[in-house]
Tab-separated table of C-alpha atoms and ligand atoms in Angstrom:
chain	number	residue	atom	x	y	z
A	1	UNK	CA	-17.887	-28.926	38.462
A	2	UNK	CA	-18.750	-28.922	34.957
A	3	UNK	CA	-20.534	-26.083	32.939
A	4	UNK	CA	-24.210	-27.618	32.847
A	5	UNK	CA	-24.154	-28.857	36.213
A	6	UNK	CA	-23.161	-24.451	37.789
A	7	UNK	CA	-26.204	-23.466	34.942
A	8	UNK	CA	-28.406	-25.982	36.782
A	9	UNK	CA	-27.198	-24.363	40.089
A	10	UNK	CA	-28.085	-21.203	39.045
A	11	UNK	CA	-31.516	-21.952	37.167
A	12	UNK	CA	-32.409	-23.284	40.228
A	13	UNK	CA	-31.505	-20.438	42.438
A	14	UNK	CA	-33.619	-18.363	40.263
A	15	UNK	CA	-36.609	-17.656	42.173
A	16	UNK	CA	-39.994	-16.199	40.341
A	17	UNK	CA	-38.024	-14.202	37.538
A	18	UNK	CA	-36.742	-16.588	35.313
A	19	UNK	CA	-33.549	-16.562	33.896
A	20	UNK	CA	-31.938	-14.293	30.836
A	21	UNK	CA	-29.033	-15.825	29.112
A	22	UNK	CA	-28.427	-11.845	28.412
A	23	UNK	CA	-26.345	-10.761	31.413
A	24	UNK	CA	-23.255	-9.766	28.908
A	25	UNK	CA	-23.466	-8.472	25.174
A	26	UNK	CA	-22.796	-10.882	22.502
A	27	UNK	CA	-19.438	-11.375	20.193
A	28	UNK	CA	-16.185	-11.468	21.736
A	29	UNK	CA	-14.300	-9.075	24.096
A	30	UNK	CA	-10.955	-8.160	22.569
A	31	UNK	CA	-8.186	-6.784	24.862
A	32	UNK	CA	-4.355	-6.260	24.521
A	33	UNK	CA	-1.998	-8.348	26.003
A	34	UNK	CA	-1.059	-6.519	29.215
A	35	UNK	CA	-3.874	-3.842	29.026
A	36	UNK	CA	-6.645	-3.829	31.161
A	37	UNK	CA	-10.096	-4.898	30.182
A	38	UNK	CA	-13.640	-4.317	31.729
A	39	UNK	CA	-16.534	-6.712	31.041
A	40	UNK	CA	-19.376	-4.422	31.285
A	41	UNK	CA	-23.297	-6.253	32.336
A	42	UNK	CA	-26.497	-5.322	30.767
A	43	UNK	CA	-27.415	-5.087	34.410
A	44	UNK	CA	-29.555	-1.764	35.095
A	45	UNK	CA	-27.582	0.735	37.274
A	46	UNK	CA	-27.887	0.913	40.800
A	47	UNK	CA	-29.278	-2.462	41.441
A	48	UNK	CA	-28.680	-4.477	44.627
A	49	UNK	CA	-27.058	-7.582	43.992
A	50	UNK	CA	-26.823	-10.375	46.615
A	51	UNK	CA	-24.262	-12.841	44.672
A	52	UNK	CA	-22.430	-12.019	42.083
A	53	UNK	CA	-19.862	-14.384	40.518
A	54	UNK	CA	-17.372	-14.317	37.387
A	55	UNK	CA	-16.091	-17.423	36.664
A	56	UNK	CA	-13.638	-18.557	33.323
A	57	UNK	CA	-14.471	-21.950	32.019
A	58	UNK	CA	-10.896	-24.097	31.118
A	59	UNK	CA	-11.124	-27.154	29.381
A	60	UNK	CA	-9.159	-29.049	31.872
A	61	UNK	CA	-10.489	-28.027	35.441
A	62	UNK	CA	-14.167	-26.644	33.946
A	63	UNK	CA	-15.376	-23.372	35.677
A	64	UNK	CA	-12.921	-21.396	38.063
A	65	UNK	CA	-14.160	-18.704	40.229
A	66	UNK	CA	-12.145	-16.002	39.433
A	67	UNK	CA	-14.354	-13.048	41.931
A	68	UNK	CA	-17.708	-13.622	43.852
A	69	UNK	CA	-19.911	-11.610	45.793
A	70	UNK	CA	-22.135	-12.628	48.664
A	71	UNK	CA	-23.479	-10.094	50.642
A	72	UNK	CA	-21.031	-7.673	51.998
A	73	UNK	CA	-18.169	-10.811	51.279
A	74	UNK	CA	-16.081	-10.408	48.328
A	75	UNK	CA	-14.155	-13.380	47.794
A	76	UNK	CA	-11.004	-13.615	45.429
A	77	UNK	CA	-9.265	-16.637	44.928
A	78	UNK	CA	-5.441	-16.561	45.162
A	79	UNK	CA	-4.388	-16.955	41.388
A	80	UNK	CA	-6.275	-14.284	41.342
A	81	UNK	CA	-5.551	-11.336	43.878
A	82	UNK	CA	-4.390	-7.939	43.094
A	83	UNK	CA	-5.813	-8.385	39.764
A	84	UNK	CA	-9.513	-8.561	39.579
A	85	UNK	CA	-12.216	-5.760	40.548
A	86	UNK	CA	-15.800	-6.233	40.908
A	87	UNK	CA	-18.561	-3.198	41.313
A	88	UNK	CA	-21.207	-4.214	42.755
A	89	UNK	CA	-24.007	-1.863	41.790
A	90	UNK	CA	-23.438	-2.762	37.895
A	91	UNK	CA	-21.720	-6.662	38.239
A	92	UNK	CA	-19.218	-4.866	35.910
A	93	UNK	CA	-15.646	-7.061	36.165
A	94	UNK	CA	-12.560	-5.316	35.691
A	95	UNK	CA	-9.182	-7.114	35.145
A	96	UNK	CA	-5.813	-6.991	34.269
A	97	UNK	CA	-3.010	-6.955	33.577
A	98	UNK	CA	-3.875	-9.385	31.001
A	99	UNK	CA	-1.889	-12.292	29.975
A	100	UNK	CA	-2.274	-14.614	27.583
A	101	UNK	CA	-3.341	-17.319	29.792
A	102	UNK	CA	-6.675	-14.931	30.482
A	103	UNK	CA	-8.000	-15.707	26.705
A	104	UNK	CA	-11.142	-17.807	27.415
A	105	UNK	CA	-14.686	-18.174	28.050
A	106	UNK	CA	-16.021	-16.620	30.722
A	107	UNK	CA	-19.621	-16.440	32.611
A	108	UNK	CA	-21.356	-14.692	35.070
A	109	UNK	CA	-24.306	-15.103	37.348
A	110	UNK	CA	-25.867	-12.549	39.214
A	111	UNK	CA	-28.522	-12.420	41.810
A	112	UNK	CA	-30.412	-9.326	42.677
A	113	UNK	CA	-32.682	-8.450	45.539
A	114	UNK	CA	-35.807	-9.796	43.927
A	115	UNK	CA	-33.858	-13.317	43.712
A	116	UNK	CA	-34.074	-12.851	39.902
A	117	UNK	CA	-31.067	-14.115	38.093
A	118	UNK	CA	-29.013	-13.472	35.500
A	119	UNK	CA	-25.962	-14.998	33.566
A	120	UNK	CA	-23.873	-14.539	31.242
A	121	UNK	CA	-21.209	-15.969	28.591
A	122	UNK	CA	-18.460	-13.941	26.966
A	123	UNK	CA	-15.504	-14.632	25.674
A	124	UNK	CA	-12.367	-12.662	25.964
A	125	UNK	CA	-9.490	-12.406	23.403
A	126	UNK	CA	-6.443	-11.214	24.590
A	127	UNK	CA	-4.428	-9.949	21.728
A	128	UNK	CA	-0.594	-10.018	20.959
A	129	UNK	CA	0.085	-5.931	20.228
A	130	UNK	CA	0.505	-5.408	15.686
A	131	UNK	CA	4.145	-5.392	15.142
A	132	UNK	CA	6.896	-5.932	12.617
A	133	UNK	CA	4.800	-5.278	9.639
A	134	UNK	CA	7.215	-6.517	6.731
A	135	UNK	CA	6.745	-6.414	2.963
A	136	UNK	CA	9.335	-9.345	1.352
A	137	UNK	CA	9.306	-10.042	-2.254
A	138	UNK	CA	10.148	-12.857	-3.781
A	139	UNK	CA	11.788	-13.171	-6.066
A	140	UNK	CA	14.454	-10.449	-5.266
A	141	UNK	CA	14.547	-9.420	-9.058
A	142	UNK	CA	12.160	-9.792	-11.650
A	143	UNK	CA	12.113	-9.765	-15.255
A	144	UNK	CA	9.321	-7.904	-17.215
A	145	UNK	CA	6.843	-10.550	-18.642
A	146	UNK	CA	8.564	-13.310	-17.292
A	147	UNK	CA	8.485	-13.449	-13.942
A	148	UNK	CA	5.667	-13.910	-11.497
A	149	UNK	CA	6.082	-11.832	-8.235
A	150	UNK	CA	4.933	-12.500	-4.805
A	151	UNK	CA	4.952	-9.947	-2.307
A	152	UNK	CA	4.083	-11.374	1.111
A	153	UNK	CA	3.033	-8.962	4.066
A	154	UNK	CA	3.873	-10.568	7.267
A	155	UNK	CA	3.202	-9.149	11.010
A	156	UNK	CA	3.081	-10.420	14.346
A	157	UNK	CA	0.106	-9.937	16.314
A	158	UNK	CA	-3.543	-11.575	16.751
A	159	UNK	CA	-6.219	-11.492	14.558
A	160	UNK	CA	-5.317	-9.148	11.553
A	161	UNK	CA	-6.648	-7.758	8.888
A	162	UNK	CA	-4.258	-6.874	6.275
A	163	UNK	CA	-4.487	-4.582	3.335
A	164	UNK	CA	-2.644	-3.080	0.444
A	165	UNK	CA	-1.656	-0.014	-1.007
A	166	UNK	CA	-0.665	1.145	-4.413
A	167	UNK	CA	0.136	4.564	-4.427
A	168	UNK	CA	-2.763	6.130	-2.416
A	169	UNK	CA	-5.085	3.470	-4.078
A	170	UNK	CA	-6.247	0.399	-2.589
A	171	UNK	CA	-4.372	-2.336	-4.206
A	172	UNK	CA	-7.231	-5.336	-4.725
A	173	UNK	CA	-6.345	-7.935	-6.865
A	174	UNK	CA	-7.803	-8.549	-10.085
A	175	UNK	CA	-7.894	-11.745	-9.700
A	176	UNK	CA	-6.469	-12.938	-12.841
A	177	UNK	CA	-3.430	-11.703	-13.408
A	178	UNK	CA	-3.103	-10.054	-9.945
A	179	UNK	CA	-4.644	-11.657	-6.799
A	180	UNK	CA	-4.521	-11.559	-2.905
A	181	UNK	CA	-4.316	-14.761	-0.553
A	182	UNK	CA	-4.682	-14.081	3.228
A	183	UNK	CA	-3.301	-15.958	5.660
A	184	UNK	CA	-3.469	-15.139	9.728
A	185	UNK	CA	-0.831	-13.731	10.053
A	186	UNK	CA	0.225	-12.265	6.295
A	187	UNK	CA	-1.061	-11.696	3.324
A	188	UNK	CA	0.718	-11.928	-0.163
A	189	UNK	CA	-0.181	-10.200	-3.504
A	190	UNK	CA	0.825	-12.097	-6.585
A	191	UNK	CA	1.462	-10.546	-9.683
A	192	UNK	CA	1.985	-12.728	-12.989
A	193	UNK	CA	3.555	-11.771	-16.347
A	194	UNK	CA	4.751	-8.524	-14.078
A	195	UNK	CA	5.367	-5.143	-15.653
A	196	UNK	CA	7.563	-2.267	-15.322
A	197	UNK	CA	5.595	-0.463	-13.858
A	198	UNK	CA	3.570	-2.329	-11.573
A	199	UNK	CA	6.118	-2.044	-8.855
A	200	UNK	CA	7.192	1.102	-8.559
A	201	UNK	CA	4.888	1.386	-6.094
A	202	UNK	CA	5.550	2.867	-3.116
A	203	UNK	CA	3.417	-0.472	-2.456
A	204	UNK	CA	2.397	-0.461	1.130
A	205	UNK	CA	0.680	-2.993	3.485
A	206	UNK	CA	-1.130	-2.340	6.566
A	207	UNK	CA	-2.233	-4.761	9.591
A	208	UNK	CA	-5.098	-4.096	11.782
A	209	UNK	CA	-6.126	-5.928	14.793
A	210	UNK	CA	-9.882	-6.193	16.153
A	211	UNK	CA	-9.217	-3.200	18.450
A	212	UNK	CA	-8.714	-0.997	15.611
A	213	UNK	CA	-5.194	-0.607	15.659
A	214	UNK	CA	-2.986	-0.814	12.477
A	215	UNK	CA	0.870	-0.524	11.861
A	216	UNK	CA	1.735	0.117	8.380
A	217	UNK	CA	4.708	-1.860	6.771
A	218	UNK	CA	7.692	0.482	5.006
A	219	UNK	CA	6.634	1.695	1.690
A	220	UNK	CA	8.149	-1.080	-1.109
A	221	UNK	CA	8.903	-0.588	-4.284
A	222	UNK	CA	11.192	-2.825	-7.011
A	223	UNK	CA	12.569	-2.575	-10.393
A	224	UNK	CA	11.484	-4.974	-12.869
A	225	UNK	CA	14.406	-5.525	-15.324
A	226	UNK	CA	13.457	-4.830	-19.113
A	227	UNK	CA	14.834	-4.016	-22.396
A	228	UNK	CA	17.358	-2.943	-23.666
A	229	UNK	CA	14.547	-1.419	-26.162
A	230	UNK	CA	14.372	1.526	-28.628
A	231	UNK	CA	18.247	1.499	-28.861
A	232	UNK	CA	18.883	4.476	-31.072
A	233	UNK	CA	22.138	5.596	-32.740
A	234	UNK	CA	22.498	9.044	-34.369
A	235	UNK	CA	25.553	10.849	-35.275
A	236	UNK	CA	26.683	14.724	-34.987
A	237	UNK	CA	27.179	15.738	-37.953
A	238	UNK	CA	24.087	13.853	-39.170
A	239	UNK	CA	25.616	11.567	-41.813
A	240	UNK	CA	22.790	10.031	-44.470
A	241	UNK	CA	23.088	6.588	-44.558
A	242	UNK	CA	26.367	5.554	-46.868
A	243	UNK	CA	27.349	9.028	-46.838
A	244	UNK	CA	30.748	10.331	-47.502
A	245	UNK	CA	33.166	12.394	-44.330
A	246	UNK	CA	35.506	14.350	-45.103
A	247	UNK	CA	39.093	13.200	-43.931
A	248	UNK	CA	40.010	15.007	-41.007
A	249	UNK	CA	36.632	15.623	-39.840
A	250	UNK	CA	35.123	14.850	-36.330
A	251	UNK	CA	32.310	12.962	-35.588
A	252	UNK	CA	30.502	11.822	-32.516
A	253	UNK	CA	28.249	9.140	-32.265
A	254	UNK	CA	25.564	8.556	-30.063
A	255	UNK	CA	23.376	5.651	-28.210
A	256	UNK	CA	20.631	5.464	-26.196
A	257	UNK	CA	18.146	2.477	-24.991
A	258	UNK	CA	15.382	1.892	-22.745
A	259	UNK	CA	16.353	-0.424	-19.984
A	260	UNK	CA	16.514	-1.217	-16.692
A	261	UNK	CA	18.707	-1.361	-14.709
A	262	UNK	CA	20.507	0.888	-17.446
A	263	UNK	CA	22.463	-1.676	-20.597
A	264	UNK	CA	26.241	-1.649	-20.901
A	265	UNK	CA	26.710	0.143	-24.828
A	266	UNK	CA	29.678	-0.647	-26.530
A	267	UNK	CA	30.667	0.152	-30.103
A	268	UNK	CA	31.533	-1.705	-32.944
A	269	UNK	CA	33.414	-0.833	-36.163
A	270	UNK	CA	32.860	-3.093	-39.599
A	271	UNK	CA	31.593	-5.726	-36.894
A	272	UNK	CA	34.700	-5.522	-34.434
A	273	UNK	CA	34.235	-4.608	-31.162
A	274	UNK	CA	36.180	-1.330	-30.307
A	275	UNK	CA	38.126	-1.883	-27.244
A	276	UNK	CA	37.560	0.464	-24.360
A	277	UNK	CA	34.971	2.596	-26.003
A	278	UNK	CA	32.067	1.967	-23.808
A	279	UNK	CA	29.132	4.360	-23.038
A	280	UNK	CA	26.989	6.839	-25.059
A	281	UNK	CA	29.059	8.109	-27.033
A	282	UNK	CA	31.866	7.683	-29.248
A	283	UNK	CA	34.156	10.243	-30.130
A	284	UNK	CA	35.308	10.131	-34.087
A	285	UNK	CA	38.387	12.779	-33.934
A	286	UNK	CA	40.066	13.501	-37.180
A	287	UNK	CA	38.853	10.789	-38.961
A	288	UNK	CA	41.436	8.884	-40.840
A	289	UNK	CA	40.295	7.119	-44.585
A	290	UNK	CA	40.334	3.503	-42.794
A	291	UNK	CA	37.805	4.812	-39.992
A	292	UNK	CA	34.677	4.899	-42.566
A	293	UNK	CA	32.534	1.664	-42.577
A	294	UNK	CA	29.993	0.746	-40.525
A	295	UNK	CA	29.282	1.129	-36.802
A	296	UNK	CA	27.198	0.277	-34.321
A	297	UNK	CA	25.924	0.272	-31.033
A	298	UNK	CA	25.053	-2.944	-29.297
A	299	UNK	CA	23.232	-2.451	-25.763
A	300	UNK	CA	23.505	-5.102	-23.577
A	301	UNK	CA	21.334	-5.727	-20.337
A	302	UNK	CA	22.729	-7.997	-17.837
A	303	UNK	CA	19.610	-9.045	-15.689
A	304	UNK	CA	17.716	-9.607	-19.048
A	305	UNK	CA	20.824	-11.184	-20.697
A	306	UNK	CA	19.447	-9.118	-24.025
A	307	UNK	CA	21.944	-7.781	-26.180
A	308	UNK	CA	20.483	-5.206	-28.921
A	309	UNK	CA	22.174	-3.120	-31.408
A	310	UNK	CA	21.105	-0.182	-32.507
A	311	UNK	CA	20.536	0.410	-36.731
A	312	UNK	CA	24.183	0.720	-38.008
A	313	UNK	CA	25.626	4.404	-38.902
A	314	UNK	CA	27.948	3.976	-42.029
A	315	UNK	CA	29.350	6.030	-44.268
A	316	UNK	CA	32.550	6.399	-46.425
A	317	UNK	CA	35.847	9.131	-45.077
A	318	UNK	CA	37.265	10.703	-48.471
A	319	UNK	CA	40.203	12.997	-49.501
A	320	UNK	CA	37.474	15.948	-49.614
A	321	UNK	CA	36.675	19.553	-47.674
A	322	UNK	CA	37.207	18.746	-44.108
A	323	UNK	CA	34.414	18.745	-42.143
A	324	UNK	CA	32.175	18.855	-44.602
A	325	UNK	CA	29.596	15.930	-45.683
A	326	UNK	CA	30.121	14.513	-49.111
A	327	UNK	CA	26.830	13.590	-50.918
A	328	UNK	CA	25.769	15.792	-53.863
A	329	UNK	CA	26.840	15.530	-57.617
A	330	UNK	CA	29.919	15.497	-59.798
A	331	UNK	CA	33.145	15.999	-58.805
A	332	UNK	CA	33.843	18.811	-61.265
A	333	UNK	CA	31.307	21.122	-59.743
A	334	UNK	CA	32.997	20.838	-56.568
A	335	UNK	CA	36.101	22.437	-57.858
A	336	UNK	CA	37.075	25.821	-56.617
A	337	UNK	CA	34.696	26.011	-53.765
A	338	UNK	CA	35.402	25.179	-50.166
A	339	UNK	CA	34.927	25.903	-46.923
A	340	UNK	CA	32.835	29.997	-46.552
A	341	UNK	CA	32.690	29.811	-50.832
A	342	UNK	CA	36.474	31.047	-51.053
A	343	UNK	CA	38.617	29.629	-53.774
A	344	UNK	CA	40.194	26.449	-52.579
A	345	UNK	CA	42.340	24.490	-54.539
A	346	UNK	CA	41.837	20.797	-53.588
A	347	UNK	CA	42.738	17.152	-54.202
A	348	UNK	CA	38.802	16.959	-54.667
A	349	UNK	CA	37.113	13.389	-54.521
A	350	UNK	CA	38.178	9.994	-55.734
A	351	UNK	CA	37.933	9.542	-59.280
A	352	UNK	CA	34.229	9.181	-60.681
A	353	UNK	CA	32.978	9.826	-56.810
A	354	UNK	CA	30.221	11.750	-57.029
A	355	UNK	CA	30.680	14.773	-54.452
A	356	UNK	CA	29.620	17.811	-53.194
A	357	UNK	CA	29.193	20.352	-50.632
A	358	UNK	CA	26.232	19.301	-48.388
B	1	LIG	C1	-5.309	-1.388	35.452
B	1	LIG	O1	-6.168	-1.041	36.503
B	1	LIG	C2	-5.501	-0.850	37.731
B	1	LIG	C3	-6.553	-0.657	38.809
B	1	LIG	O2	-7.454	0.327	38.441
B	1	LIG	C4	-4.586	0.327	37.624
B	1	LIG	O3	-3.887	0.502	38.822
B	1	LIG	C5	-3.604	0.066	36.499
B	1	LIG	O4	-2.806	1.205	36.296
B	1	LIG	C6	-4.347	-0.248	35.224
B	1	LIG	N1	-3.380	-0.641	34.234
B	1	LIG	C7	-3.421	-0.206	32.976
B	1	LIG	C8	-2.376	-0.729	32.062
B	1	LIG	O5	-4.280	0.570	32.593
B	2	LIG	C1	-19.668	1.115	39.411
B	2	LIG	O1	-20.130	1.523	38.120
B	2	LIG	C2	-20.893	2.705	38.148
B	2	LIG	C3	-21.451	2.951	36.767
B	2	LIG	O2	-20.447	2.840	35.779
B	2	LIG	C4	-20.019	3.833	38.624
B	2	LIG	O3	-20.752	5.035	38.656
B	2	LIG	C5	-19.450	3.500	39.987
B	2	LIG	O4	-18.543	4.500	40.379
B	2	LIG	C6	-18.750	2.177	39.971
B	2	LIG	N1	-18.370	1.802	41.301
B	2	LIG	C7	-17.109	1.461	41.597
B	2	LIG	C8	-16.860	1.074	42.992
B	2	LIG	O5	-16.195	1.477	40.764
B	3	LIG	C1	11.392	-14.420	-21.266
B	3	LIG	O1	10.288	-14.954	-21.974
B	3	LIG	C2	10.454	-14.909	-23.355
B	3	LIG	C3	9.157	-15.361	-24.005
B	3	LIG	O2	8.566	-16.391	-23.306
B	3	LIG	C4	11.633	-15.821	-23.742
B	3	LIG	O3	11.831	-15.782	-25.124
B	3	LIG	C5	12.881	-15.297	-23.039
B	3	LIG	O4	13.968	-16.164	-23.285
B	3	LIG	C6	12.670	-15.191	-21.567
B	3	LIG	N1	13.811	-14.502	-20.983
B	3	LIG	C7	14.454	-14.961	-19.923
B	3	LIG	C8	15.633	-14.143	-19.477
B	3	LIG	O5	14.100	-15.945	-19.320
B	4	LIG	C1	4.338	-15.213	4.024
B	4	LIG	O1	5.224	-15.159	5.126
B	4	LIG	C2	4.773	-15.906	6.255
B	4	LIG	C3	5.736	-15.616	7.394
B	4	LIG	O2	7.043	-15.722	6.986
B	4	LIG	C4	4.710	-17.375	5.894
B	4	LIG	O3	4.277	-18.119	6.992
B	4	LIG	C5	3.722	-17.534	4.743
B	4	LIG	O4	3.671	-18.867	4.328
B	4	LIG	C6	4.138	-16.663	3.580
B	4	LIG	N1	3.099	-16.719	2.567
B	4	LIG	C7	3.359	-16.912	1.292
B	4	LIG	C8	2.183	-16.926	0.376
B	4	LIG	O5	4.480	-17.101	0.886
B	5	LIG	C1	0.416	0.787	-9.217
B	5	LIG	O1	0.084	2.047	-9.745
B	5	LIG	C2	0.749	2.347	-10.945
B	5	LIG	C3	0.436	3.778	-11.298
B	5	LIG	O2	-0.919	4.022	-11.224
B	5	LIG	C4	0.315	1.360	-12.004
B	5	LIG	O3	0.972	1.633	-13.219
B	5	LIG	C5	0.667	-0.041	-11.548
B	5	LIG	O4	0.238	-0.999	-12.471
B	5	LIG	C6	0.056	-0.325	-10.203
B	5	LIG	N1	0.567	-1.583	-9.702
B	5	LIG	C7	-0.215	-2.589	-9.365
B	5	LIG	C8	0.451	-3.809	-8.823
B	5	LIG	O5	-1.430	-2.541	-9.459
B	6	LIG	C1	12.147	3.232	-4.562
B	6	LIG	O1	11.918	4.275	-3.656
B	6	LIG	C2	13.069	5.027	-3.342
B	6	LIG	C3	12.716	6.005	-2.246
B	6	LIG	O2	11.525	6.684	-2.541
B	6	LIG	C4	13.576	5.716	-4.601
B	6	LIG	O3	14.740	6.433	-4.322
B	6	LIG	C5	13.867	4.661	-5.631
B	6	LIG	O4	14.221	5.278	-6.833
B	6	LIG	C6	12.656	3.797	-5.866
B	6	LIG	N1	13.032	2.721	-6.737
B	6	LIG	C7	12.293	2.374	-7.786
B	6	LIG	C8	12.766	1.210	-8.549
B	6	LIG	O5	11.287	2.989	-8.096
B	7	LIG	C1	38.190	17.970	-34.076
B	7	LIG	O1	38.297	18.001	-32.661
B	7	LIG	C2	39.570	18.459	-32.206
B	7	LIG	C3	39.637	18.329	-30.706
B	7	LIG	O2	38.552	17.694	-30.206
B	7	LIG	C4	39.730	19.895	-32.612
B	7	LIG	O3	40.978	20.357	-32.194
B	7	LIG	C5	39.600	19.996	-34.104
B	7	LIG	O4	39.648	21.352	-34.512
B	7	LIG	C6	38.337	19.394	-34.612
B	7	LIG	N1	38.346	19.346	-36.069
B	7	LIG	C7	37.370	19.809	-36.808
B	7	LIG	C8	37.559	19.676	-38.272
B	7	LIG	O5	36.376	20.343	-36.318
């Protein structure tokens, strides 16, 4: 039996009243897979109904009585049993547990005691539970400025709503150089010309189904590679640029650069690399007359593939006052002074080096 030909049935079993189309609110019924669900009537309470029926239209075999009511004869068909529950004063339909297969259209007619009619369409969405909310970026690693990110949100389940977190703000996309694409099941952020700070997030996402019911993803956060930047060199004792050490001094150099994930700083002396000294700092210990010259720091990143150095430190070691820094006028005037102001007989500076206590 097809639809229009059970609506003619029932139009024409309604006797004096007319019929209402109204018999069941409008919009769709959502239910969880496996959950019970309860089509309520816009029937008034306590009313005597002599038939009731619930049928559930399917494209292949039309309308299939699923309960019906005649009398004091309830009548459930077999694919049915054990699963479906009718009251009677209120045409109310209760069933479950639900299964996918119960996603569909479904109508009722209902005659009361006055032989007034009414029927009903509704349809019922049985919905697969939110799970497995996952945030995946891709690509793994980004590079500041260059990269274009794409964090995609997936989840199982029916009929979500996703949204995004930054932080505790809402994370909405710009729309130019951030925007948001949804698709049923996931939605992605993308980010172009990303910064270094735009993912350090936590950055959550969150799916909602239509009952309301919302797992959040675990919070996400990446670093975008940048720099090296700012690499900076200074020495201890300060040393003016071209300035003169005293043989047999100390000195200790340091680096430092902005980067992520933190550059590899290695040292280099009149443009040679210094084998083995790596890290912040480089340790000068009783500096020798062939250790002056220049150095520098060079700061290499190796997810940027940058390689910076830092301004070169150079200065000149001299036959002078140990530990002292060389800088001021003549020679001469150095003579007799050393280290505390006691006499100190000396070798003093080169010839026509200008020197003096600093
Ligand atoms: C569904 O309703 C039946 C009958 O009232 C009840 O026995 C069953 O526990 C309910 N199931 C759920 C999941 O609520
Ligand atoms: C039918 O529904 C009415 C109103 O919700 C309720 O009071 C009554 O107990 C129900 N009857 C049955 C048999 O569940
Ligand atoms: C990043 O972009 C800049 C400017 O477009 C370019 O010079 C640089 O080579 C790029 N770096 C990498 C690692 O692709
Ligand atoms: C996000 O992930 C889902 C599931 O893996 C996939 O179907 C979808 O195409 C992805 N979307 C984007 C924009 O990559
Ligand atoms: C997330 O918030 C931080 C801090 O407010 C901000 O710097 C960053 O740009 C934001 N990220 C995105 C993708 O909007
Ligand atoms: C990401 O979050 C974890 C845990 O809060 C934190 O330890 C880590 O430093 C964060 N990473 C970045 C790049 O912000
Ligand atoms: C240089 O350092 C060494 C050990 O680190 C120390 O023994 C020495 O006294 C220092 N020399 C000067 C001139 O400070």
């Amino acid at each position: 039996m097809d639809l229009l030909r059970f609506e003619t049935i029932l139009l024409l079993l309604s006797v004096g009243g007319g019929s209402a189309q109204d018999a069941l609110p409008h919009g769709p019924l959502y239910v969880e897979l496996g959950q019970n669900v309860t089509f309520k009537t816009q029937a008034d309470l306590e009313k005597s109904f002599i038939t009731i029926v619930w049928s559930k239209h399917s494209d292949e075999e039309g309308l299939q009585p699923i309960i019906s009511l005649a009398g004091a004869t309830v009548n459930v068909p077999e694919a049915y049993e054990g699963r479906v529950w009718l009251n009677r004063t209120n045409g109310r339909l209760k069933m479950g547990p639900t299964t996918a297969a119960d996603d569909g259209e479904y109508s009722v007619s209902m005659v009361d005691d006055k032989a007034v009619t009414q029927t009903g369409e509704r349809e019922l969405r049985v919905l697969v539970p939110v799970s497995s909310v996952l945030i995946a970026s891709s690509p793994l690693e980004a590079l500041e400025t260059n990269s274009t990110v794409v964090l995609n949100c997936s989840a199982l389940g029916s009929f979500l709503d996703f949204s995004w977190t930054n932080g505790t703000t809402p994370l909405l996309g710009d729309g130019k150089r951030t925007s948001i694409s949804n698709g049923e099941q996931w939605s992605s952020v993308t980010i172009r010309e990303v910064n270094r700070w735009e993912l350090r997030g936590p950055i959550g996402c969150s799916a909602t189904n239509k009952l309301e019911k919302t797992m959040n993803s675990a919070p996400f956060n990446m670093s975008v590679h940048y720099g090296p930047e700012a690499v900076k060199m200074t020495s201890l004792p300060a040393v003016a640029a071209g300035g003169f050490v005293g043989r047999g001094s100390n000195m200790t150099l340091s680096c430092s650069a902005a980067s992520a994930p933190p550059a590899a700083l290695s040292w280099l002396h009149n443009g040679k690399a210094l084998p083995g000294k790596t890290g912040p700092t480089l340790v000068l210990s009783d500096l020798g007359l062939t250790q002056g010259g220049t150095y520098k720091c060079s700061a290499h990143n190796a997810k940027t593939l940058r390689t910076v150095d830092a301004p070169a430190v150079s200065f000149t070691v001299m036959e002078a006052i140990s530990g002292a820094q060389v800088t001021g006028p003549a020679a001469g005037q150095l003579a007799g002074r050393g280290r505390g102001g006691q006499p100190d007989v000396r070798r003093g500076g080169r010839r026509g080096c200008p020197v003096g206590v600093a």
